Amino acid sequence: MATIADVARLAEVSVATVSRVINDSSAVRSETALRVQAVIKQLNYTPNLAARNLRRNESRVVMTLAPNFTNPYYSQILSGICDTSRRLGYITLVYNTYETLTMKEKALTRLIEETRVDGTIILACSYDDVWLNKYKGKYPIVQCSEYVQDSLLPHISVDNVKASHEMVSYLVSLGHRRIGFVGSENMFHSTRQRLAGYRKALEEAGLPFRDIYVAKGSVDYSFQSGKAAAAELLSLEKRPSAVFCVSDILAQGVIAQAQESGLSVPGDLSVTGFDDGDYTTMFHPHLTTVGIPCYEMGQKAMVMLQQCMQKKEDVEPGVFLPHRFVVRESCMEYKR
Amino acid sequence: MATIADVARLAEVSVATVSRVINDSSAVRSETALRVQAVIKQLNYTPNLAARNLRRNESRVVMTLAPNFTNPYYSQILSGICDTSRRLGYITLVYNTYETLTMKEKALTRLIEETRVDGTIILACSYDDVWLNKYKGKYPIVQCSEYVQDSLLPHISVDNVKASHEMVSYLVSLGHRRIGFVGSENMFHSTRQRLAGYRKALEEAGLPFRDIYVAKGSVDYSFQSGKAAAAELLSLEKRPSAVFCVSDILAQGVIAQAQESGLSVPGDLSVTGFDDGDYTTMFHPHLTTVGIPCYEMGQKAMVMLQQCMQKKEDVEPGVFLPHRFVVRESCMEYKR
DNA sequence: CACGAAAATGTAATGGATTACATTGCTGAA
DNA sequence: TTCAGCAATGTAATCCATTACATTTTCGTG
């Protein structure tokens, strides 16, 4: 494997000149530069990254903390991050946090220091991980999809309040008066905001907000949790005629449970999801849902991280991408 | 950030001794070692990876080439790889090959040389990428899930012939005589082997192998491809009473198409899948399928790669993990 | 033609860990 | 007491690219 010294020798210049050609190429006579480039090609030379990183004091590695990246929601985001990081010349280390929703401060610190990564994208911090704010101005961190309360760090997401408000208002417009909420007993900002949007839509419609219609007893966004939540809501004396779920998979669970209870969706129960993953149109009823631009969020998060790493002053602190409102088959007008 | 020199100074030893403590720790008096370790902890010292890698002439980075890791099949494998690589002290660079099934020799070479990764795991080479064999003994490569024909390199997979033979024999045992095959017009070894297993099972049962029952017009493993294949098979004059699919998603597509054509599954058509992803039990009928230990394949692939990188002589060339035969609801006895 | 400024290029220090080789210190046998 | 032999530790070269600073070359102008 050729080194910069080999190139210098063969091109009859100094290593400094070769380095200049590789990098800025300022102050090198074009004739010389051409000669050096020819030798580089001839020897098939590639700079040794370890040496470069050592000298430049950077790693060109960024870390992404994702819980369970088997979940299509996260893998879409990851896809956007990985593609973009490669394009920008970074290696992405994907670290599985295993649904550990509440990040541990020490674990993160150790991880960052051990691997000496140049920056970190966090996909699933809990809204009360406010200690993350201490990294402001000290270490590049971007929060993607979730972010902590009163975040001082850059974050990218969608307007969850608006999206859920829109969806619940849609259910209201179909005549539904008893609308259930299926969420998750976790510390995600998004869930709380979706609950807020739900609440706001009810208020605007002059409908009462009732705790019994809110099912959030589950800890994850799983199919089973959706089923359990549905079982709870459907056993109520006055069961909801529509259910707003904070994820597609939860919605699928709700539908499955409803069907097992002999109810038809959307005939007897309208159900809405959130995310718009691939499988939403794989089974009937096709899910009415909120489309989240996961891949694009990942892309943008990586671009923002790069800006942070380059200490650009103009990093937008909070970016919100537009969601899509996707009406399909899982909702129907309320028939009394 | 503390360096080895800082530690040496504070512990009143030489850098060599500190290095020895960090690494082998042989030939260091336990008393000295303890003192050094105390200083390391005190300064919160972590070795600079760039410097270490430069000196050791390794990167401690491994690359994984995956097509579309949004696909749960691949993301499960990736999960196993990433977790294991971290445990073994490697960083995993995930490179999205975007369904580029036929790998390009030059692209891979460039990728390896550019990033100087210590080893590479390939998830989806095509069976005729035999040029990969030239890396034997020269560069650590492990093929996971797919592998090239007559591979000379380590690979890990399941016994696809056996698995599909088992599944098709099961359909035969249910009385089915016309069994369709839904595959994919790609260059994957696994697909070809599953076709071989299908064929073998038919032969054993004394049933004819007929081209018209083989639908593999699609290029990917998508839901839409499954639907298209089903449309083709179901329009036959003597349509199959059972369909064996080489992936769960294809099977879901077949079921969807059958239902749209007014057929009930499994009442009018038995359908089987392959992989056993999470969603197989999310909708009725729950899919009868072959369970593939994706996560475990990923784990094992990484372990094998490490052995290659350490130039262990005893790397098993081919490893086959056991599959699971999972009977659920999507098949039924043939009623004439 | 000579001079000075600017452009081009070279020299050598630097980053931090590893390790071959050198040195010191100690134990025990002669 | 002396010295071989080994354990413990130190010194300095090394990995390779970057870059501050030094030096040389080039070129326009007086």
XYZ file of C-alpha atoms in Angstrom, chain A residues 23-204:
182
model
C -6.147 18.674 -0.062
C -6.582 22.317 -0.950
C -4.204 22.230 -3.893
C -3.648 25.933 -3.351
C -0.240 27.273 -4.260
C 0.753 24.334 -6.394
C 1.702 24.902 -9.969
C -0.840 23.134 -12.147
C 1.969 21.384 -13.954
C 3.273 19.926 -10.698
C -0.201 19.065 -9.521
C -0.858 17.141 -12.683
C 2.341 15.195 -12.305
C 1.508 14.318 -8.716
C -2.008 13.279 -9.609
C -0.662 11.022 -12.305
C 1.602 9.278 -9.795
C -1.271 8.991 -7.328
C -3.312 7.225 -9.946
C -0.371 5.136 -11.011
C 0.335 3.901 -7.491
C -3.365 3.720 -6.687
C -2.603 5.765 -3.610
C -5.217 6.518 -0.967
C -4.391 8.564 2.119
C -4.221 6.548 5.298
C -7.253 7.633 7.261
C -5.786 6.765 10.635
C -2.801 9.005 10.017
C -4.957 11.794 8.694
C -7.379 11.543 11.575
C -4.563 11.472 14.061
C -3.071 14.609 12.636
C -6.341 16.417 12.087
C -7.659 15.328 15.434
C -10.947 14.072 14.116
C -12.381 10.667 13.436
C -14.781 11.281 10.571
C -17.048 8.874 12.335
C -20.489 9.814 13.530
C -22.592 7.741 15.835
C -26.286 7.114 15.653
C -28.111 5.887 18.700
C -31.203 3.979 17.687
C -33.426 1.733 19.742
C -34.230 -1.479 17.924
C -33.410 -0.555 14.361
C -35.381 -3.539 13.232
C -38.358 -1.247 13.546
C -39.045 0.078 10.040
C -39.602 3.559 11.383
C -36.048 3.748 12.666
C -34.508 1.833 9.814
C -35.950 4.340 7.363
C -34.365 7.166 9.304
C -31.115 5.249 9.529
C -31.186 4.713 5.836
C -31.314 8.462 5.297
C -28.548 9.061 7.801
C -26.204 6.393 6.439
C -26.623 7.410 2.821
C -26.049 11.048 3.595
C -23.118 10.464 5.905
C -21.385 8.450 3.261
C -21.996 11.148 0.724
C -20.483 13.704 3.099
C -17.474 11.525 3.819
C -18.370 10.176 7.231
C -18.649 6.688 8.552
C -21.780 6.013 10.536
C -21.510 3.813 13.553
C -24.949 2.512 14.407
C -25.414 1.794 18.040
C -28.380 -0.180 19.208
C -29.771 1.198 22.459
C -32.221 -1.668 22.760
C -35.313 0.310 23.524
C -33.571 1.812 26.491
C -35.795 4.794 26.307
C -34.201 6.734 29.069
C -30.662 7.307 27.948
C -28.034 7.058 30.528
C -25.809 10.053 30.770
C -22.726 8.121 31.782
C -23.180 5.522 29.083
C -23.359 8.166 26.398
C -20.357 10.046 27.719
C -18.307 6.893 27.815
C -19.422 5.927 24.336
C -18.454 9.302 22.911
C -15.092 9.363 24.621
C -14.249 5.770 23.866
C -14.923 5.943 20.190
C -13.992 9.610 19.850
C -16.736 10.089 17.299
C -17.022 13.554 15.830
C -20.746 13.816 16.392
C -23.836 11.946 17.463
C -27.390 11.676 16.232
C -29.887 10.530 18.804
C -33.093 9.005 17.544
C -34.935 8.279 20.720
C -34.142 10.368 23.731
C -36.821 10.784 26.296
C -38.296 14.245 26.742
C -36.820 14.550 30.203
C -33.254 13.706 29.218
C -32.596 17.404 29.655
C -29.045 16.726 30.723
C -28.329 16.456 27.002
C -28.514 20.233 26.914
C -25.191 20.440 28.684
C -23.516 19.479 25.429
C -24.617 22.736 23.846
C -21.608 24.401 22.277
C -19.368 21.602 23.495
C -20.108 18.582 21.399
C -22.154 18.118 18.230
C -25.430 16.360 18.914
C -28.540 16.339 16.786
C -31.814 14.922 17.980
C -33.865 13.309 15.267
C -37.535 12.439 15.553
C -37.520 12.889 19.349
C -36.010 15.679 21.386
C -35.833 16.774 24.974
C -38.061 19.346 26.561
C -36.900 22.929 25.959
C -34.065 21.575 23.879
C -31.080 23.833 23.358
C -29.619 21.469 20.805
C -30.551 21.141 17.148
C -33.421 18.788 16.525
C -35.500 17.679 13.613
C -38.974 16.301 13.709
C -42.471 16.842 12.423
C -45.123 19.016 13.995
C -46.752 16.295 16.019
C -49.334 18.524 17.617
C -50.513 19.775 14.273
C -50.481 16.338 12.658
C -52.526 14.670 15.357
C -54.836 17.658 15.609
C -55.469 17.307 11.914
C -56.158 13.615 12.139
C -58.461 13.836 15.131
C -60.292 16.764 13.550
C -60.812 14.547 10.545
C -62.397 11.907 12.760
C -64.571 14.605 14.311
C -65.592 15.746 10.861
C -66.765 12.219 10.138
C -69.155 12.600 13.017
C -67.261 10.713 15.682
C -67.900 11.884 19.221
C -66.153 9.238 21.271
C -62.602 9.025 20.056
C -60.064 6.838 21.766
C -56.358 7.535 22.035
C -53.868 4.706 21.904
C -50.425 5.762 22.896
C -47.607 4.495 24.941
C -46.497 4.906 28.490
C -43.078 6.109 27.553
C -41.147 9.298 27.778
C -41.285 10.319 24.156
C -41.986 13.911 23.422
C -43.817 12.926 20.256
C -46.354 10.856 22.128
C -47.057 13.670 24.510
C -47.444 16.085 21.655
C -49.749 13.763 19.813
C -51.827 13.561 22.956
C -51.832 17.358 23.067
C -53.004 17.544 19.465
C -55.714 15.021 20.201
C -56.829 17.050 23.169
C -56.798 20.288 21.246
C -58.930 18.840 18.457
C -61.480 17.593 20.972
C -61.619 20.946 22.683
C -62.118 22.791 19.439
